[in-house]
Tab-separated table of C-alpha atoms in Angstrom:
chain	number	residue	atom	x	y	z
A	1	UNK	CA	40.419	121.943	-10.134
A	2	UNK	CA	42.630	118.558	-10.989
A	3	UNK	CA	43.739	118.907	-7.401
A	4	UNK	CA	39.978	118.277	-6.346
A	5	UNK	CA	39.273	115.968	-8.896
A	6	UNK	CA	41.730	113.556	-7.753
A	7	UNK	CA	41.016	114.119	-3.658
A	8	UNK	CA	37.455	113.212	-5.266
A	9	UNK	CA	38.958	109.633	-7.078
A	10	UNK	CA	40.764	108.551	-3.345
A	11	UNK	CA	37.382	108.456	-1.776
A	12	UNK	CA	35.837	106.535	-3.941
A	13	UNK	CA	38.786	104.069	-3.824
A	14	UNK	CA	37.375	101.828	-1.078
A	15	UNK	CA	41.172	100.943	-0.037
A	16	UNK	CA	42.179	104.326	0.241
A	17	UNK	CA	39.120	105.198	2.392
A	18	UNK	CA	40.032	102.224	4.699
A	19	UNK	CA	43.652	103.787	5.135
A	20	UNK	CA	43.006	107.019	5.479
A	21	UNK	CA	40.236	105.866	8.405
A	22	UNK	CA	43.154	103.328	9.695
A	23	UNK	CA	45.644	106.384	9.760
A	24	UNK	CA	42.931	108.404	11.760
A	25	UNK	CA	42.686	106.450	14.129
A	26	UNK	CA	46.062	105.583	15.144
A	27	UNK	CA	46.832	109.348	15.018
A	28	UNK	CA	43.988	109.839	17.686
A	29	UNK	CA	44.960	107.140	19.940
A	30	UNK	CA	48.692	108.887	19.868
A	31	UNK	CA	47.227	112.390	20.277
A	32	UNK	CA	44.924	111.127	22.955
A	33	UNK	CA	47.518	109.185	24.829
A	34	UNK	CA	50.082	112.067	24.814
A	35	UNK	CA	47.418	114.541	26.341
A	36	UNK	CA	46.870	112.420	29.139
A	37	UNK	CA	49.935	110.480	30.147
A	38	UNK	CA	52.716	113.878	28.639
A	39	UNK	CA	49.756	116.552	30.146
A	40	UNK	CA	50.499	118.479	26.638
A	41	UNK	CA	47.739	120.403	24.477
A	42	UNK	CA	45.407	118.834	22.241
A	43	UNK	CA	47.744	120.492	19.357
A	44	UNK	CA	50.981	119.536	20.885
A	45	UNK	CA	50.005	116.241	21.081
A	46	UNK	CA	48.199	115.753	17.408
A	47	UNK	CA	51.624	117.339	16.610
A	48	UNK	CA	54.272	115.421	18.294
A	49	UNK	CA	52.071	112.087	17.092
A	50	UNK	CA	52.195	113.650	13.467
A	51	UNK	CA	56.061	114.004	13.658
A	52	UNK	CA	56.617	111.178	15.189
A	53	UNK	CA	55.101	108.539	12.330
A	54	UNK	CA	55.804	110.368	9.503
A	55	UNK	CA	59.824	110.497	11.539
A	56	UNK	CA	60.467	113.432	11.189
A	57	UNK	CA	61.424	114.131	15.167
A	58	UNK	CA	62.071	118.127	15.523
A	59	UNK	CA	63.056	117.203	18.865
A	60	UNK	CA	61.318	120.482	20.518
A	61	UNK	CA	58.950	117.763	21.915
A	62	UNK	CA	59.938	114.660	23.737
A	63	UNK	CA	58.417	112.195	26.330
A	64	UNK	CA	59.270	113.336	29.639
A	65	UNK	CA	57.414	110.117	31.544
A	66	UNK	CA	58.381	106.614	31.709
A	67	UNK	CA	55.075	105.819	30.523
A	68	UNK	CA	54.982	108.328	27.874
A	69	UNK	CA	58.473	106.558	26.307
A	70	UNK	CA	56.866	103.270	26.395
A	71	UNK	CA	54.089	104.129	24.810
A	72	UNK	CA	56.054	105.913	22.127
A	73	UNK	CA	58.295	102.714	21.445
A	74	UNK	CA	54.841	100.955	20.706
A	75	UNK	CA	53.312	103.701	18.403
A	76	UNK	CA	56.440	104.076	16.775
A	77	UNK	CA	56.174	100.137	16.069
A	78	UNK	CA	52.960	99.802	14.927
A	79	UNK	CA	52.282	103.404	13.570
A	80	UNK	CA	54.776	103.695	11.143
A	81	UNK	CA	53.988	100.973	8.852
A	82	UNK	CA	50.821	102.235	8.447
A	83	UNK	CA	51.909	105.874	7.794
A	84	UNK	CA	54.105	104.638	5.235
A	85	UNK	CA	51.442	102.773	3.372
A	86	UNK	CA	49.260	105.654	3.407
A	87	UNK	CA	52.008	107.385	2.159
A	88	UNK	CA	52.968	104.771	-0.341
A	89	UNK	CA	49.423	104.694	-1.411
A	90	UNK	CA	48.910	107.966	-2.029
A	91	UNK	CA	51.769	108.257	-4.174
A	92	UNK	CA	50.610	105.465	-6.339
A	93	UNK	CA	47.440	106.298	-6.841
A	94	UNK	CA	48.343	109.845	-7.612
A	95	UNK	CA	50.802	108.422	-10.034
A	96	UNK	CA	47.882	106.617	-11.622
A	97	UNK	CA	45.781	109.490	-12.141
A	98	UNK	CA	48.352	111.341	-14.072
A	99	UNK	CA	48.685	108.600	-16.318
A	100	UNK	CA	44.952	108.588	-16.931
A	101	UNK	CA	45.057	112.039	-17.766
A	102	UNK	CA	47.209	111.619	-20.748
C-alpha cells in the first residue's frame, strides 16, 4: 500500500510527470530507431535502448551497422543525462516521502 501511495505522490509532482514523459520519449525514439536501422524486435530494441542509458551494456546486443553505431554515440549523448535525472529524481523524491512519513 505505501508502495502505491508514493507512485500516486510522483504523478501529481508536475516535474516528475514531465520526466518521466521526457524519458518516454527518448526511450521510443531509441527503440524505434534500433528496429529499423539494427532490423531487431520491438523487445530487443526497447531492451538494448533500456541497457544502453541506464549503462549497463550486457553486450549480448550490439550495433552491427554503421548507422546503427552513430546513432548510438548520439543517444548515448543525449539519453543519458536524462536517465540519470530521472533516476536522480526519483531517488529524491522517494527520499522525501519517507521523511514525511515520520
Amino acid at each position: 500500500m505505501y508502495l502505491f501511495t508514493i507512485i500516486l505522490s510522483f504523478l501529481r509532482d508536475k516535474e516528475y510527470r514531465q520526466l518521466l514523459g521526457i524519458t518516454a520519449i527518448i526511450l521510443a525514439i531509441g527503440t524505434i530507431t534500433y528496429h529499423y536501422i539494427e532490423g531487431w524486435s520491438w523487445i530487443d530494441a526497447l531492451y538494448f535502448s533500456i541497457i544502453t542509458l541506464t549503462t549497463i551494456g550486457y553486450g549480448d546486443f550490439s550495433p552491427q551497422t554503421t548507422a546503427g553505431k552513430l546513432f548510438t554515440i548520439v543517444y548515448i549523448i543525449v539519453g543519458i543525462g536524462m536517465i540519470l535525472g530521472f533516476i536522480n529524481a526519483v531517488f529524491y523524491h522517494y527520499k522525501s516521502q519517507l521523511g514525511k512519513s515520520k
